[in-house]
Coordinates of N, CA and C in Angstrom, one line a residue:
X1 N 29.3 -21.6 24.2 CA 28.6 -21.3 22.9 C 27.2 -21.9 22.9
X2 N 27.1 -23.1 23.5 CA 25.7 -23.7 23.6 C 24.8 -22.8 24.4
X3 N 25.2 -22.3 25.5 CA 24.3 -21.5 26.4 C 23.9 -20.2 25.6
X4 N 24.8 -19.6 24.9 CA 24.5 -18.4 24.1 C 23.4 -18.7 23.0
X5 N 23.5 -19.9 22.4 CA 22.6 -20.3 21.4 C 21.2 -20.5 22.0
X6 N 21.2 -21.1 23.2 CA 19.9 -21.3 23.9 C 19.2 -20.0 24.3
X7 N 20.1 -19.0 24.8 CA 19.5 -17.7 25.1 C 18.9 -17.0 23.9
X8 N 19.7 -17.1 22.8 CA 19.2 -16.5 21.5 C 17.9 -17.2 21.1
X9 N 17.9 -18.5 21.1 CA 16.7 -19.2 20.7 C 15.5 -18.9 21.6
X10 N 15.7 -18.7 22.9 CA 14.7 -18.4 23.8 C 14.1 -17.0 23.6
X11 N 15.0 -16.0 23.3 CA 14.6 -14.7 23.0 C 13.8 -14.6 21.7
X12 N 14.2 -15.4 20.7 CA 13.5 -15.5 19.4 C 12.1 -16.1 19.6
X13 N 12.0 -17.2 20.4 CA 10.7 -17.8 20.7 C 9.8 -16.8 21.4
X14 N 10.3 -16.1 22.4 CA 9.5 -15.1 23.1 C 9.0 -14.0 22.1
X15 N 9.9 -13.5 21.3 CA 9.5 -12.5 20.3 C 8.4 -13.0 19.3
X16 N 8.6 -14.3 18.9 CA 7.6 -14.9 18.0 C 6.3 -15.1 18.6
X17 N 6.3 -15.5 19.9 CA 5.0 -15.6 20.6 C 4.3 -14.3 20.8
X18 N 5.0 -13.3 21.1 CA 4.4 -12.0 21.3 C 3.9 -11.4 19.9
X19 N 4.6 -11.7 18.8 CA 4.1 -11.2 17.5 C 2.9 -12.0 17.1
X20 N 2.9 -13.3 17.4 CA 1.7 -14.1 17.0 C 0.5 -13.8 17.8
X21 N 0.6 -13.3 19.0 CA -0.5 -13.0 19.8 C -1.3 -11.8 19.3
X22 N -0.7 -11.0 18.4 CA -1.4 -9.9 17.8 C -1.5 -8.7 18.7
X23 N -2.1 -7.7 18.2 CA -2.4 -6.5 18.9 C -3.9 -6.3 19.1
X24 N -4.3 -5.7 20.2 CA -5.7 -5.5 20.5 C -6.4 -4.8 19.3
X25 N -7.6 -5.2 19.0 CA -8.3 -4.7 17.8 C -8.6 -3.2 18.0
X26 N -8.6 -2.5 16.9 CA -8.9 -1.1 17.0 C -10.4 -0.9 17.4
X27 N -10.7 0.3 17.9 CA -12.0 0.7 18.2 C -12.9 0.6 17.0
X28 N -14.2 0.2 17.1 CA -15.1 0.3 16.0 C -15.2 1.7 15.5
X29 N -15.4 1.8 14.2 CA -15.4 3.1 13.5 C -16.8 3.8 13.6
X30 N -16.8 5.1 13.5 CA -18.1 5.9 13.4 C -18.3 6.4 12.0
X31 N -17.5 6.0 11.0 CA -17.7 6.3 9.6 C -17.6 5.1 8.8
X32 N -18.4 5.0 7.7 CA -18.3 4.0 6.7 C -18.0 4.7 5.4
X33 N -16.9 4.4 4.8 CA -16.5 5.1 3.6 C -16.6 4.4 2.3
X34 N -16.8 3.0 2.4 CA -16.9 2.2 1.2 C -18.0 1.2 1.3
X35 N -18.5 0.8 0.1 CA -19.5 -0.3 0.1 C -19.0 -1.5 0.8
X36 N -19.9 -2.3 1.4 CA -19.5 -3.5 2.0 C -20.4 -4.0 3.1
X37 N -20.0 -5.0 3.8 CA -20.7 -5.5 5.0 C -19.8 -5.4 6.2
X38 N -20.3 -4.8 7.2 CA -19.6 -4.5 8.4 C -20.2 -5.1 9.6
X39 N -19.3 -5.6 10.6 CA -19.8 -6.2 11.8 C -20.0 -5.1 12.8
X40 N -21.2 -5.1 13.4 CA -21.6 -4.1 14.4 C -20.8 -4.4 15.7
X41 N -20.3 -3.4 16.4 CA -19.5 -3.5 17.6 C -18.1 -4.0 17.4
X42 N -17.8 -4.3 16.2 CA -16.4 -4.7 15.8 C -15.8 -3.8 14.8
X43 N -16.5 -3.7 13.6 CA -16.0 -2.8 12.6 C -16.6 -1.4 12.7
X44 N -17.9 -1.3 13.1 CA -18.6 -0.1 13.3 C -19.3 0.0 14.6
X45 N -19.5 1.2 15.0 CA -20.3 1.5 16.3 C -21.8 1.5 15.9
X46 N -22.6 1.0 16.9 CA -24.1 1.2 16.7 C -24.4 2.7 16.9
X47 N -25.6 3.0 16.3 CA -26.1 4.4 16.5 C -26.8 4.8 15.2
X48 N -27.1 6.1 15.2 CA -27.8 6.7 14.0 C -26.8 7.2 13.0
X49 N -26.8 6.8 11.8 CA -25.9 7.2 10.8 C -26.7 7.9 9.7
X50 N -26.0 9.0 9.2 CA -26.5 9.7 8.0 C -25.6 9.4 6.9
X51 N -26.2 9.0 5.7 CA -25.4 8.7 4.6 C -25.5 9.8 3.5
X52 N -24.5 9.9 2.7 CA -24.5 10.9 1.6 C -25.6 10.6 0.6
X53 N -25.9 9.4 0.4 CA -26.9 8.9 -0.6 C -26.2 8.6 -1.9
X54 N -27.0 8.0 -2.8 CA -26.4 7.6 -4.1 C -25.8 8.8 -4.8
X55 N -24.7 8.6 -5.5 CA -24.1 9.7 -6.2 C -25.0 10.2 -7.4
X56 N -25.7 9.3 -8.0 CA -26.5 9.7 -9.2 C -27.8 8.9 -9.1
X57 N -28.9 9.6 -8.5 CA -30.2 8.9 -8.4 C -30.8 8.4 -9.7
X58 N -30.4 9.0 -10.8 CA -31.0 8.6 -12.1 C -30.5 7.3 -12.5
X59 N -29.3 6.9 -12.1 CA -28.7 5.6 -12.5 C -28.8 4.5 -11.5
X60 N -29.2 4.8 -10.3 CA -29.3 3.8 -9.3 C -29.6 4.4 -8.0
X61 N -29.8 3.5 -7.0 CA -30.1 4.0 -5.7 C -29.2 3.4 -4.6
X62 N -29.5 3.8 -3.4 CA -28.8 3.4 -2.2 C -29.5 2.2 -1.6
X63 N -28.8 1.1 -1.4 CA -29.4 -0.1 -0.8 C -28.6 -0.4 0.5
X64 N -29.3 -0.4 1.6 CA -28.7 -0.8 2.9 C -29.5 -1.9 3.6
X65 N -28.8 -2.7 4.4 CA -29.5 -3.8 5.1 C -28.9 -3.9 6.5
X66 N -29.7 -4.0 7.5 CA -29.3 -4.4 8.9 C -29.5 -5.9 9.0
X67 N -28.5 -6.6 9.5 CA -28.5 -8.0 9.5 C -28.4 -8.7 10.9
X68 N -29.1 -9.8 11.1 CA -29.0 -10.5 12.4 C -28.0 -11.6 12.3
X69 N -27.5 -11.9 11.1 CA -26.4 -12.9 10.8 C -25.8 -12.6 9.5
X70 N -24.4 -12.8 9.5 CA -23.7 -12.7 8.2 C -23.8 -14.1 7.6
X71 N -24.3 -14.1 6.4 CA -24.6 -15.4 5.7 C -23.2 -16.0 5.2
X72 N -23.1 -17.3 5.4 CA -21.9 -18.1 4.9 C -22.4 -19.1 3.9
X73 N -21.6 -19.7 3.1 CA -22.0 -20.6 2.1 C -22.8 -21.8 2.7
X74 N -22.5 -22.2 3.9 CA -23.2 -23.3 4.5 C -24.6 -23.0 5.1
X75 N -25.0 -21.7 5.1 CA -26.2 -21.2 5.7 C -27.4 -21.4 4.7
X76 N -28.6 -21.1 5.2 CA -29.8 -21.1 4.4 C -29.6 -20.2 3.2
X77 N -29.9 -20.6 2.0 CA -29.5 -19.9 0.8 C -30.2 -18.6 0.5
X78 N -31.3 -18.3 1.1 CA -32.0 -17.0 0.8 C -31.4 -15.9 1.6
X79 N -30.7 -14.9 0.9 CA -30.0 -13.8 1.7 C -31.0 -12.9 2.4
X80 N -32.3 -12.9 1.9 CA -33.3 -12.1 2.6 C -33.7 -12.6 4.0
X81 N -33.4 -13.8 4.2 CA -33.7 -14.5 5.5 C -32.9 -13.8 6.7
X82 N -31.8 -13.2 6.4 CA -30.9 -12.6 7.4 C -31.1 -11.1 7.7
X83 N -32.1 -10.5 7.0 CA -32.3 -9.1 7.1 C -33.3 -8.7 8.2
X84 N -32.9 -7.8 9.0 CA -33.7 -7.2 10.1 C -34.6 -6.1 9.4
X85 N -33.9 -5.2 8.7 CA -34.5 -4.1 8.0 C -33.7 -3.7 6.8
X86 N -34.3 -3.2 5.8 CA -33.5 -2.7 4.6 C -34.3 -1.7 3.9
X87 N -33.6 -1.0 3.0 CA -34.3 0.1 2.2 C -33.5 0.3 1.0
X88 N -34.2 0.7 -0.1 CA -33.6 1.1 -1.3 C -34.2 2.5 -1.6
X89 N -33.3 3.5 -1.6 CA -33.7 4.9 -1.7 C -32.9 5.6 -2.7
X90 N -33.5 6.6 -3.3 CA -32.8 7.5 -4.3 C -32.7 8.9 -3.7
X91 N -33.2 9.2 -2.6 CA -33.2 10.5 -2.0 C -31.9 10.7 -1.1
X92 N -31.6 11.9 -0.9 CA -30.4 12.3 -0.1 C -30.9 13.2 1.0
X93 N -30.3 13.2 2.2 CA -29.4 12.2 2.7 C -30.2 10.9 3.1
X94 N -29.5 9.9 3.5 CA -30.1 8.6 4.0 C -29.8 8.5 5.4
X95 N -30.8 8.1 6.2 CA -30.6 7.9 7.7 C -31.0 6.5 8.0
X96 N -30.2 5.8 8.9 CA -30.5 4.5 9.4 C -30.0 4.4 10.9
X97 N -30.8 3.7 11.7 CA -30.3 3.4 13.1 C -29.8 2.0 13.1
X98 N -28.5 1.8 13.4 CA -27.9 0.5 13.5 C -27.9 0.2 15.0
X99 N -28.6 -0.8 15.4 CA -28.7 -1.1 16.8 C -27.5 -2.0 17.3
X100 N -27.3 -1.9 18.6 CA -26.2 -2.7 19.2 C -26.4 -4.2 19.1
X101 N -27.7 -4.6 18.9 CA -28.1 -6.0 18.8 C -28.0 -6.5 17.4
X102 N -27.8 -5.6 16.4 CA -27.6 -6.0 15.0 C -26.2 -6.7 14.9
X103 N -26.1 -7.7 14.1 CA -24.8 -8.4 13.9 C -24.0 -7.7 12.8
X104 N -24.7 -7.3 11.7 CA -24.0 -6.7 10.6 C -24.8 -5.5 9.9
X105 N -24.1 -4.8 9.1 CA -24.7 -3.7 8.3 C -24.1 -3.7 7.0
X106 N -24.9 -3.8 5.9 CA -24.4 -3.8 4.6 C -24.9 -2.6 3.8
X107 N -24.0 -2.0 3.0 CA -24.3 -0.8 2.2 C -23.8 -0.9 0.8
X108 N -24.7 -0.5 -0.1 CA -24.3 -0.5 -1.5 C -24.7 0.8 -2.2
X109 N -23.8 1.5 -2.8 CA -24.1 2.7 -3.5 C -24.7 3.8 -2.7
X110 N -24.3 3.9 -1.4 CA -24.9 4.9 -0.6 C -24.0 6.1 -0.2
X111 N -22.8 6.0 -0.7 CA -21.8 7.1 -0.4 C -21.3 6.8 1.1
X112 N -20.7 7.8 1.6 CA -20.2 7.6 3.0 C -21.3 7.8 4.0
X113 N -21.1 7.1 5.1 CA -22.0 7.2 6.3 C -21.3 7.7 7.4
X114 N -22.0 8.6 8.2 CA -21.3 9.2 9.4 C -22.2 9.1 10.6
X115 N -21.6 8.6 11.7 CA -22.3 8.4 13.0 C -22.7 9.8 13.5
X116 N -24.0 10.0 13.9 CA -24.4 11.3 14.5 C -24.7 11.1 15.9
X117 N -24.9 12.2 16.6 CA -25.3 12.1 18.0 C -26.8 12.3 18.2
X118 N -27.5 12.2 17.1 CA -29.0 12.3 17.1 C -29.6 11.2 18.0
X119 N -30.7 11.5 18.6 CA -31.4 10.5 19.4 C -32.4 9.7 18.6
X120 N -32.6 8.4 18.9 CA -33.6 7.7 18.1 C -35.0 8.3 18.3
X121 N -35.8 8.2 17.2 CA -37.2 8.6 17.3 C -38.0 7.6 18.1
X122 N -38.7 8.1 19.1 CA -39.5 7.2 20.0 C -40.9 7.1 19.5
X123 N -41.3 7.9 18.6 CA -42.7 7.9 18.1 C -43.6 8.8 18.9
X124 N -43.0 9.4 20.0 CA -43.8 10.2 20.9 C -43.6 11.7 20.6
X125 N -44.6 12.5 20.6 CA -44.5 13.9 20.3 C -44.0 14.7 21.5
X126 N -43.9 14.1 22.7 CA -43.5 14.9 23.8 C -42.6 14.1 24.7

């Protein structure tokens, strides 16, 4: 009986270890469907995104931010310190290039964002 209990305990411990180790994280998404702050290369893929824009430009606008750090309570208190680039727009659609070197992307009242296969603008005409 004792050997059977040890086998059962060992099987339980193995199952618990496997469950606690977790499952590999899902691939980063190419769509952003709700307002929030997202980690680049973890939550979302880098690239050029087109957003639907604010649902009602008369009552508010779309505010997005590319971030070099996600602010924590222990960090420098000015949230603007962590912004690489940002914009507040009332026009539709909205376009932003999220770079692989960005740490985060924050969106408020912009509607859904969708990753495109557009190439970044190099500023060159040819």
